[in-house]
Structure formats: C-alpha cells, structure tokens
Short mmCIF file of N, CA and C in Angstrom, two decimals:
data_model
loop_
_atom_site.label_atom_id
_atom_site.label_comp_id
_atom_site.label_asym_id
_atom_site.label_seq_id
_atom_site.Cartn_x
_atom_site.Cartn_y
_atom_site.Cartn_z
N MET E 1 0.83 -1.06 -0.02
CA MET E 1 0.08 0.20 0.16
C MET E 1 0.97 1.11 0.04
N ASN E 2 0.57 2.16 -0.90
CA ASN E 2 1.40 3.33 -0.85
C ASN E 2 0.79 4.31 0.09
N SER E 3 1.51 5.53 0.25
CA SER E 3 1.17 6.54 1.44
C SER E 3 -0.09 7.33 0.90
N SER E 4 -0.53 7.33 -0.22
CA SER E 4 -1.94 7.84 -0.81
C SER E 4 -2.96 6.98 -0.31
N MET E 5 -2.89 5.72 -0.61
CA MET E 5 -3.89 4.60 -0.13
C MET E 5 -3.86 4.47 1.35
N ALA E 6 -2.81 4.49 1.91
CA ALA E 6 -2.77 4.51 3.45
C ALA E 6 -3.47 5.31 4.01
N LEU E 7 -3.31 6.89 3.54
CA LEU E 7 -3.92 8.19 4.18
C LEU E 7 -5.40 8.12 3.73
N SER E 8 -5.99 7.74 2.63
CA SER E 8 -7.28 7.32 2.42
C SER E 8 -7.88 6.37 3.33
N ALA E 9 -7.26 5.25 3.57
CA ALA E 9 -7.84 4.61 4.87
C ALA E 9 -7.81 5.17 5.84
N LEU E 10 -6.72 5.90 6.40
CA LEU E 10 -6.92 6.57 7.73
C LEU E 10 -7.96 7.52 7.66
N PHE E 11 -8.28 8.35 6.55
CA PHE E 11 -9.32 9.18 6.67
C PHE E 11 -10.75 8.54 6.88
N LEU E 12 -10.80 7.24 6.50
CA LEU E 12 -12.12 6.63 6.84
C LEU E 12 -11.94 6.06 8.11
N ASP E 13 -11.02 5.78 8.85
CA ASP E 13 -10.89 5.32 10.38
C ASP E 13 -11.22 6.76 10.99
N ILE E 14 -10.62 7.76 10.64
CA ILE E 14 -10.93 9.12 11.35
C ILE E 14 -12.19 9.32 11.41
N PHE E 15 -13.01 9.20 10.12
CA PHE E 15 -14.35 9.48 10.11
C PHE E 15 -15.18 8.59 11.06
N ARG E 16 -14.88 7.37 11.06
CA ARG E 16 -15.52 6.45 11.88
C ARG E 16 -15.15 6.76 13.45
N ALA E 17 -13.98 6.84 13.62
CA ALA E 17 -13.59 7.28 15.22
C ALA E 17 -14.33 8.45 15.56
N ASN E 18 -14.39 9.35 14.77
CA ASN E 18 -15.12 10.58 15.14
C ASN E 18 -16.41 10.51 15.49
N ALA E 19 -17.01 9.69 14.74
CA ALA E 19 -18.87 9.41 14.80
C ALA E 19 -18.99 8.62 16.19
N LEU E 20 -18.19 7.78 16.50
CA LEU E 20 -18.19 6.85 17.74
C LEU E 20 -17.57 8.03 18.99
N LEU E 21 -16.77 8.63 18.70
CA LEU E 21 -16.32 9.66 19.77
C LEU E 21 -17.67 10.52 20.22
N VAL E 22 -18.14 11.12 19.00
CA VAL E 22 -19.30 12.15 19.47
C VAL E 22 -20.22 11.34 20.01
N ALA E 23 -20.76 10.33 19.47
CA ALA E 23 -21.94 9.30 20.29
C ALA E 23 -21.40 9.08 21.60
N SER E 24 -20.31 8.67 21.93
CA SER E 24 -19.80 8.17 23.17
C SER E 24 -19.78 9.33 24.04
N GLY E 25 -19.25 10.63 23.60
CA GLY E 25 -19.25 11.75 24.40
C GLY E 25 -20.54 12.31 24.73
N ASP E 26 -21.47 12.12 23.67
CA ASP E 26 -22.79 12.60 24.07
C ASP E 26 -23.50 11.64 25.23
N GLU E 27 -23.14 10.36 25.10
CA GLU E 27 -23.68 9.61 26.25
C GLU E 27 -23.13 9.89 27.77
N LEU E 28 -21.70 10.20 27.53
CA LEU E 28 -20.91 10.33 28.76
C LEU E 28 -21.54 11.78 29.51
N VAL E 29 -21.78 12.67 28.74
CA VAL E 29 -21.99 14.02 29.22
C VAL E 29 -23.68 14.19 29.44
N ALA E 30 -24.24 13.39 29.03
CA ALA E 30 -25.88 13.61 29.01
C ALA E 30 -26.36 13.98 30.35
N PRO E 31 -25.93 13.09 31.20
CA PRO E 31 -26.45 13.22 32.62
C PRO E 31 -25.99 14.79 33.24
N LEU E 32 -25.21 15.60 32.52
CA LEU E 32 -25.11 16.94 33.05
C LEU E 32 -25.75 17.80 32.21
N GLY E 33 -26.63 17.25 31.27
CA GLY E 33 -27.46 18.15 30.41
C GLY E 33 -26.56 18.87 29.17
N LEU E 34 -25.66 18.13 28.91
CA LEU E 34 -24.67 18.38 27.85
C LEU E 34 -24.73 17.63 26.50
N THR E 35 -24.03 18.01 25.44
CA THR E 35 -23.82 17.08 24.19
C THR E 35 -22.38 17.16 24.18
N SER E 36 -21.76 16.51 23.19
CA SER E 36 -20.42 16.49 22.72
C SER E 36 -19.83 17.94 22.39
N ALA E 37 -21.11 18.45 21.53
CA ALA E 37 -20.67 19.79 21.00
C ALA E 37 -20.71 20.61 21.88
N ARG E 38 -21.38 20.88 22.88
CA ARG E 38 -21.28 21.64 23.99
C ARG E 38 -20.14 21.61 24.96
N TRP E 39 -19.42 20.39 24.92
CA TRP E 39 -18.66 19.92 26.13
C TRP E 39 -17.31 20.42 25.13
N GLN E 40 -17.27 20.20 23.76
CA GLN E 40 -16.09 20.78 23.11
C GLN E 40 -15.93 22.27 23.24
N VAL E 41 -17.02 23.10 23.18
CA VAL E 41 -17.01 24.54 23.24
C VAL E 41 -16.61 24.93 24.47
N LEU E 42 -17.34 24.17 25.59
CA LEU E 42 -17.15 24.50 27.02
C LEU E 42 -15.59 24.26 27.19
N GLY E 43 -15.03 23.29 27.03
CA GLY E 43 -13.44 22.64 27.16
C GLY E 43 -12.50 23.70 26.43
N THR E 44 -13.14 24.30 25.35
CA THR E 44 -12.23 25.20 24.65
C THR E 44 -12.21 26.53 25.32
N ILE E 45 -13.45 26.87 25.87
CA ILE E 45 -13.50 28.24 26.72
C ILE E 45 -12.71 28.05 27.98
N ALA E 46 -12.65 27.08 28.83
CA ALA E 46 -12.08 26.74 30.17
C ALA E 46 -10.78 26.65 29.90
N MET E 47 -9.98 26.09 28.80
CA MET E 47 -8.62 25.95 28.51
C MET E 47 -8.01 27.23 27.82
N ALA E 48 -8.93 28.11 27.36
CA ALA E 48 -8.39 29.61 26.96
C ALA E 48 -7.48 30.22 27.92
N PRO E 49 -6.51 30.87 27.67
CA PRO E 49 -5.66 31.49 28.85
C PRO E 49 -6.44 32.88 29.30
N SER E 50 -7.24 33.30 28.30
CA SER E 50 -8.05 34.48 28.77
C SER E 50 -9.56 34.28 27.88
N PRO E 51 -10.53 35.29 28.40
CA PRO E 51 -11.81 35.08 27.80
C PRO E 51 -11.36 35.59 26.16
N GLN E 52 -12.31 34.86 25.31
CA GLN E 52 -12.12 35.05 23.97
C GLN E 52 -13.29 35.41 23.09
N PRO E 53 -13.43 36.19 22.23
CA PRO E 53 -14.51 36.32 21.45
C PRO E 53 -14.79 35.10 20.65
N VAL E 54 -16.14 34.84 20.27
CA VAL E 54 -16.71 33.76 19.49
C VAL E 54 -16.04 33.43 18.37
N ALA E 55 -15.61 34.49 17.59
CA ALA E 55 -14.80 34.17 16.40
C ALA E 55 -13.31 33.40 16.55
N HIS E 56 -12.88 33.85 17.86
CA HIS E 56 -11.62 33.33 18.15
C HIS E 56 -11.72 31.93 18.45
N ILE E 57 -12.67 31.63 19.54
CA ILE E 57 -12.96 30.20 19.92
C ILE E 57 -13.35 29.32 18.62
N ALA E 58 -13.94 29.76 17.61
CA ALA E 58 -14.33 29.19 16.29
C ALA E 58 -13.14 28.69 15.69
N ARG E 59 -12.08 29.78 15.41
CA ARG E 59 -10.92 29.63 14.79
C ARG E 59 -10.10 28.60 15.56
N ASP E 60 -9.82 28.56 16.77
CA ASP E 60 -9.28 27.68 17.54
C ASP E 60 -9.64 26.02 17.33
N MET E 61 -11.08 25.93 17.28
CA MET E 61 -11.82 24.67 17.20
C MET E 61 -11.93 24.15 15.80
N GLY E 62 -11.46 25.32 14.66
CA GLY E 62 -11.69 24.88 13.23
C GLY E 62 -13.04 24.80 12.84
N LEU E 63 -13.95 25.48 13.48
CA LEU E 63 -15.46 25.45 13.20
C LEU E 63 -16.06 26.85 12.63
N ALA E 64 -17.11 26.59 12.23
CA ALA E 64 -17.68 28.05 11.54
C ALA E 64 -18.10 28.81 12.57
N ARG E 65 -18.19 30.03 12.85
CA ARG E 65 -18.48 31.18 13.93
C ARG E 65 -19.82 31.06 13.97
N GLN E 66 -20.55 30.75 13.12
CA GLN E 66 -22.14 30.64 13.46
C GLN E 66 -22.37 29.34 14.23
N SER E 67 -21.81 28.28 13.98
CA SER E 67 -22.08 27.10 14.61
C SER E 67 -21.72 27.31 16.17
N VAL E 68 -20.61 27.83 16.34
CA VAL E 68 -19.96 28.08 17.72
C VAL E 68 -20.98 29.01 18.58
N GLN E 69 -21.30 30.06 17.86
CA GLN E 69 -21.98 31.10 18.22
C GLN E 69 -23.45 30.58 18.90
N ARG E 70 -23.90 29.65 18.01
CA ARG E 70 -25.28 29.04 18.43
C ARG E 70 -25.12 28.09 19.86
N LEU E 71 -24.03 27.44 19.68
CA LEU E 71 -23.47 26.56 20.84
C LEU E 71 -23.22 27.54 22.31
N VAL E 72 -22.50 28.62 22.01
CA VAL E 72 -22.20 29.61 23.25
C VAL E 72 -23.58 30.24 23.69
N ASN E 73 -24.62 30.50 22.75
CA ASN E 73 -25.99 30.89 23.22
C ASN E 73 -26.61 29.93 23.91
N GLU E 74 -26.55 28.67 23.76
CA GLU E 74 -27.12 27.70 24.44
C GLU E 74 -26.49 27.53 25.76
N LEU E 75 -25.16 27.66 25.69
CA LEU E 75 -24.48 27.49 27.08
C LEU E 75 -24.77 28.62 27.89
N ALA E 76 -24.92 29.89 27.28
CA ALA E 76 -25.31 31.10 28.01
C ALA E 76 -26.83 30.90 28.64
N ASP E 77 -27.56 30.52 27.86
CA ASP E 77 -28.93 30.20 28.30
C ASP E 77 -29.03 29.24 29.54
N ALA E 78 -28.19 28.20 29.62
CA ALA E 78 -28.00 27.14 30.58
C ALA E 78 -27.15 27.77 31.85
N GLY E 79 -26.85 29.09 31.62
CA GLY E 79 -25.95 29.60 32.69
C GLY E 79 -24.49 29.15 33.06
N LEU E 80 -23.79 28.46 31.86
CA LEU E 80 -22.53 28.06 31.91
C LEU E 80 -21.71 29.13 31.67
N VAL E 81 -22.00 29.85 30.65
CA VAL E 81 -20.93 31.06 30.21
C VAL E 81 -21.76 32.42 30.34
N ASP E 82 -20.97 33.47 30.40
CA ASP E 82 -21.56 34.86 30.38
C ASP E 82 -20.86 35.44 29.22
N LEU E 83 -21.26 36.50 28.66
CA LEU E 83 -20.91 37.36 27.74
C LEU E 83 -20.64 38.75 28.30
N LYS E 84 -19.35 39.11 28.22
CA LYS E 84 -19.00 40.32 28.67
C LYS E 84 -18.30 41.26 27.56
N ASP E 85 -18.46 42.68 28.04
CA ASP E 85 -18.09 43.59 27.02
C ASP E 85 -16.47 43.23 26.67
N ASN E 86 -16.08 43.57 25.47
CA ASN E 86 -14.90 43.54 24.96
C ASN E 86 -14.21 45.02 24.72
N PRO E 87 -13.11 45.10 25.51
CA PRO E 87 -12.52 46.60 25.27
C PRO E 87 -12.04 46.87 24.21
N HIS E 88 -11.67 45.79 23.12
CA HIS E 88 -11.22 45.85 22.09
C HIS E 88 -12.10 45.79 20.75
N HIS E 89 -13.21 45.57 21.15
CA HIS E 89 -14.38 45.35 20.06
C HIS E 89 -15.60 45.68 20.60
N LYS E 90 -16.49 46.58 20.19
CA LYS E 90 -17.86 46.76 20.73
C LYS E 90 -18.81 45.70 20.47
N ARG E 91 -18.78 45.00 19.35
CA ARG E 91 -19.85 44.00 18.97
C ARG E 91 -19.46 42.57 19.49
N ALA E 92 -18.14 42.08 19.53
CA ALA E 92 -17.76 41.06 19.70
C ALA E 92 -17.45 40.63 21.15
N LYS E 93 -18.41 40.20 21.93
CA LYS E 93 -18.39 40.06 23.47
C LYS E 93 -17.20 38.90 23.79
N LEU E 94 -16.75 38.95 24.84
CA LEU E 94 -15.83 38.01 25.40
C LEU E 94 -16.63 36.85 25.88
N VAL E 95 -16.35 35.67 25.68
CA VAL E 95 -17.15 34.59 26.45
C VAL E 95 -16.14 34.30 27.71
N CYS E 96 -16.74 33.97 28.87
CA CYS E 96 -16.29 33.89 30.01
C CYS E 96 -17.33 32.64 30.71
N LEU E 97 -16.55 31.64 31.48
CA LEU E 97 -17.17 30.67 32.25
C LEU E 97 -17.76 31.16 33.57
N THR E 98 -19.20 30.80 33.69
CA THR E 98 -19.61 31.17 35.07
C THR E 98 -19.05 30.38 36.14
N GLU E 99 -19.57 30.45 37.30
CA GLU E 99 -19.22 29.53 38.44
C GLU E 99 -19.76 28.14 37.86
N GLN E 100 -20.93 28.12 37.57
CA GLN E 100 -21.87 26.92 37.04
C GLN E 100 -21.13 26.20 36.02
N GLY E 101 -20.50 27.10 34.97
CA GLY E 101 -19.92 26.39 34.00
C GLY E 101 -18.50 25.71 34.52
N ARG E 102 -17.76 26.25 35.48
CA ARG E 102 -16.55 25.72 35.98
C ARG E 102 -17.02 24.53 36.70
N GLU E 103 -18.12 24.40 37.34
CA GLU E 103 -18.51 23.18 37.88
C GLU E 103 -18.76 22.17 37.00
N ALA E 104 -19.58 22.59 36.03
CA ALA E 104 -19.73 21.59 34.86
C ALA E 104 -18.59 20.92 34.19
N PHE E 105 -17.63 21.91 33.98
CA PHE E 105 -16.28 21.42 33.16
C PHE E 105 -15.45 20.35 34.25
N SER E 106 -15.63 20.76 35.53
CA SER E 106 -14.87 19.70 36.67
C SER E 106 -15.70 18.44 36.61
N ALA E 107 -17.27 18.44 36.45
CA ALA E 107 -17.86 17.34 36.67
C ALA E 107 -17.59 16.53 35.24
N ILE E 108 -17.44 17.07 34.25
CA ILE E 108 -17.05 16.66 33.02
C ILE E 108 -15.73 15.70 33.29
N HIS E 109 -14.81 16.30 33.67
CA HIS E 109 -13.53 15.59 34.13
C HIS E 109 -13.69 14.51 34.80
N LYS E 110 -14.43 14.62 36.07
CA LYS E 110 -14.82 13.30 36.85
C LYS E 110 -15.28 12.14 35.90
N LEU E 111 -16.20 12.60 34.99
CA LEU E 111 -16.84 11.29 34.23
C LEU E 111 -15.71 10.80 33.14
N GLN E 112 -15.06 11.73 32.64
CA GLN E 112 -14.18 11.45 31.64
C GLN E 112 -13.03 10.47 32.14
N ARG E 113 -12.32 10.77 33.28
CA ARG E 113 -11.43 9.99 33.72
C ARG E 113 -11.47 8.64 33.66
N PRO E 114 -12.52 8.05 34.05
CA PRO E 114 -12.67 6.45 34.09
C PRO E 114 -12.88 6.10 32.67
N TRP E 115 -13.65 6.89 31.82
CA TRP E 115 -13.66 6.41 30.59
C TRP E 115 -12.49 6.49 29.61
N VAL E 116 -11.68 7.51 29.88
CA VAL E 116 -10.44 7.47 29.10
C VAL E 116 -9.55 6.45 29.77
N ASP E 117 -9.54 6.04 30.93
CA ASP E 117 -8.62 5.15 31.48
C ASP E 117 -9.07 3.76 30.91
N GLY E 118 -10.38 3.42 30.73
CA GLY E 118 -10.96 2.13 30.14
C GLY E 118 -10.79 2.21 28.70
N LEU E 119 -10.63 3.27 27.96
CA LEU E 119 -10.27 3.25 26.34
C LEU E 119 -8.71 3.08 26.18
N SER E 120 -7.92 3.62 27.15
CA SER E 120 -6.44 3.47 26.82
C SER E 120 -5.90 2.36 27.52
N GLU E 121 -6.68 1.48 28.14
CA GLU E 121 -6.22 0.17 28.80
C GLU E 121 -5.69 -0.70 27.71
N GLY E 122 -4.36 -1.03 27.80
CA GLY E 122 -3.77 -1.88 26.89
C GLY E 122 -2.82 -1.34 25.51
N MET E 123 -3.21 0.00 25.64
CA MET E 123 -2.79 0.68 24.55
C MET E 123 -1.18 1.44 25.12
N ASP E 124 -0.39 1.38 24.20
CA ASP E 124 1.00 1.76 24.28
C ASP E 124 1.27 3.35 24.19
N PRO E 125 1.57 3.97 25.32
CA PRO E 125 1.30 5.43 25.27
C PRO E 125 2.40 5.98 23.93
N GLU E 126 3.36 5.25 23.62
CA GLU E 126 4.49 5.65 22.65
C GLU E 126 3.42 5.67 21.47
N HIS E 127 2.63 4.60 21.00
CA HIS E 127 1.63 4.60 19.92
C HIS E 127 0.91 5.74 19.94
N ILE E 128 0.25 6.20 20.90
CA ILE E 128 -0.69 7.44 21.17
C ILE E 128 0.14 8.48 20.48
N GLU E 129 1.21 8.52 21.08
CA GLU E 129 2.02 10.01 20.74
C GLU E 129 2.16 9.90 19.38
N ILE E 130 2.61 8.78 18.76
CA ILE E 130 2.80 8.70 17.22
C ILE E 130 1.42 9.14 16.62
N ALA E 131 0.52 8.45 16.87
CA ALA E 131 -1.00 8.91 16.42
C ALA E 131 -1.15 10.32 16.38
N ARG E 132 -0.85 11.02 17.71
CA ARG E 132 -0.82 12.40 17.69
C ARG E 132 -0.14 13.13 16.82
N ASP E 133 1.04 12.78 16.63
CA ASP E 133 1.89 13.46 15.75
C ASP E 133 1.55 13.27 14.23
N VAL E 134 1.03 12.35 13.86
CA VAL E 134 0.46 12.03 12.57
C VAL E 134 -0.67 13.02 12.31
N LEU E 135 -1.71 12.91 13.42
CA LEU E 135 -2.81 13.80 13.20
C LEU E 135 -2.44 15.33 13.15
N GLN E 136 -1.51 15.65 13.95
CA GLN E 136 -1.26 17.30 14.15
C GLN E 136 -0.36 17.43 12.72
N THR E 137 0.43 16.58 12.04
CA THR E 137 0.92 16.89 10.81
C THR E 137 -0.31 16.71 9.84
N LEU E 138 -0.97 16.01 9.93
CA LEU E 138 -2.19 16.17 8.86
C LEU E 138 -3.05 17.30 9.00
N ARG E 139 -3.19 17.69 10.12
CA ARG E 139 -4.07 18.95 10.56
C ARG E 139 -3.08 20.13 9.88
N LYS E 140 -2.10 20.23 10.18
CA LYS E 140 -1.21 21.54 9.48
C LYS E 140 -1.07 21.46 8.11
N GLU E 141 -1.09 20.32 7.46
CA GLU E 141 -1.23 20.15 6.01
C GLU E 141 -2.62 20.53 5.51
N LEU E 142 -3.69 20.33 5.98
CA LEU E 142 -4.93 20.51 5.80
C LEU E 142 -5.33 21.95 5.86
N GLU E 143 -4.68 22.71 6.93
CA GLU E 143 -4.93 23.97 7.26
C GLU E 143 -4.16 24.77 6.18
N GLN E 144 -3.01 24.29 5.77
CA GLN E 144 -2.18 25.11 4.80
C GLN E 144 -2.96 25.02 3.39
N ASP E 145 -3.43 23.81 3.13
CA ASP E 145 -4.22 23.61 1.85
C ASP E 145 -5.31 24.47 1.78
N LEU E 146 -6.15 24.36 2.91
CA LEU E 146 -7.29 25.36 2.96
C LEU E 146 -7.12 26.81 2.84
N ASP E 147 -5.98 27.27 3.44
CA ASP E 147 -5.51 28.63 3.54
C ASP E 147 -5.10 29.02 2.00
N GLN E 148 -4.52 28.17 1.23
CA GLN E 148 -4.08 28.32 -0.16
C GLN E 148 -5.39 28.32 -1.04
N SER E 149 -6.37 27.46 -0.93
CA SER E 149 -7.72 27.38 -1.49
C SER E 149 -8.42 28.70 -1.59
N VAL E 150 -8.16 29.45 -0.36
CA VAL E 150 -8.86 30.56 -0.13
C VAL E 150 -8.30 31.81 -0.75
N ASP E 151 -7.09 31.88 -0.85
CA ASP E 151 -6.41 32.84 -1.41
C ASP E 151 -6.52 33.07 -2.74
#
C-alpha cells in the first residue's frame, strides 16, 4: 500500500472514530445536560488563557463562527457562560465561564477520567504519541491547503 492509499484508509478510520467519539461523548455528558458539541466548546473556553470572542473560539476549534455562536448561546442560556464587554471590539463579546460552567467542566473531568482510562487500557503510550504526531501533521497540511484555496 502506498502513502496515498494508506492516508485514504486513515481518513475513513478518522471519520468512523469521530462518529463514535461524538456518540460516546454525548452519552457520557448527557447526565450533565450537555452534548459533545457543548462539551467541546465549554472545554475550549475553559482551556483558553483568557476570555475570547466567539470568532477566536471558532478559529481555535476549526469550526464556523455561526455554529460556535449557536452553542455559546445555548451555554449562556444554561448559565454556563457569560458574555462580557470586549474593550477591543464593541460587538464581539468575550465569552467567560460562570461558576456553574466551571463546576460543569469539573464534573465532566470526573466522568471522563474512568472512561479514558478504560479506552486507553492496553494501549502503548508511545503509539498514542505517534498517532497524535500524525494527526497534528495532517491537520497542519490541511490548514495550509485550505488557506491556499481561499487565497
């Protein structure tokens, strides 16, 4: 198998794994009233070094601003995030976790730990790092390819 065929097969595996990851994530966080999509946005907000506008969150996640805005609105309606004035931009509010949002993120981690421990059982950490390296390289190539097609 050449590298082109191997990469095509990897794409199919990524698509399948992503679908299973989303379904499993939905099931994992459902008791908290969340979905995988909300979890992903909440995690991105929680891990940011400072509050960010929706456009920056979307860019970091590689998603459309509109879809992230919808999820941020849902998180705000649930009391998990607040939208604060942005001193650098009048219309682009900064998204901040509320105390309830921090508690939800902490609860997610408590649910996630045993789930990840079970998934990783028997996996070689070195192989996981190699997979991460391959995915990071692929992501960079795809980002460059997308940037060139937009220009």
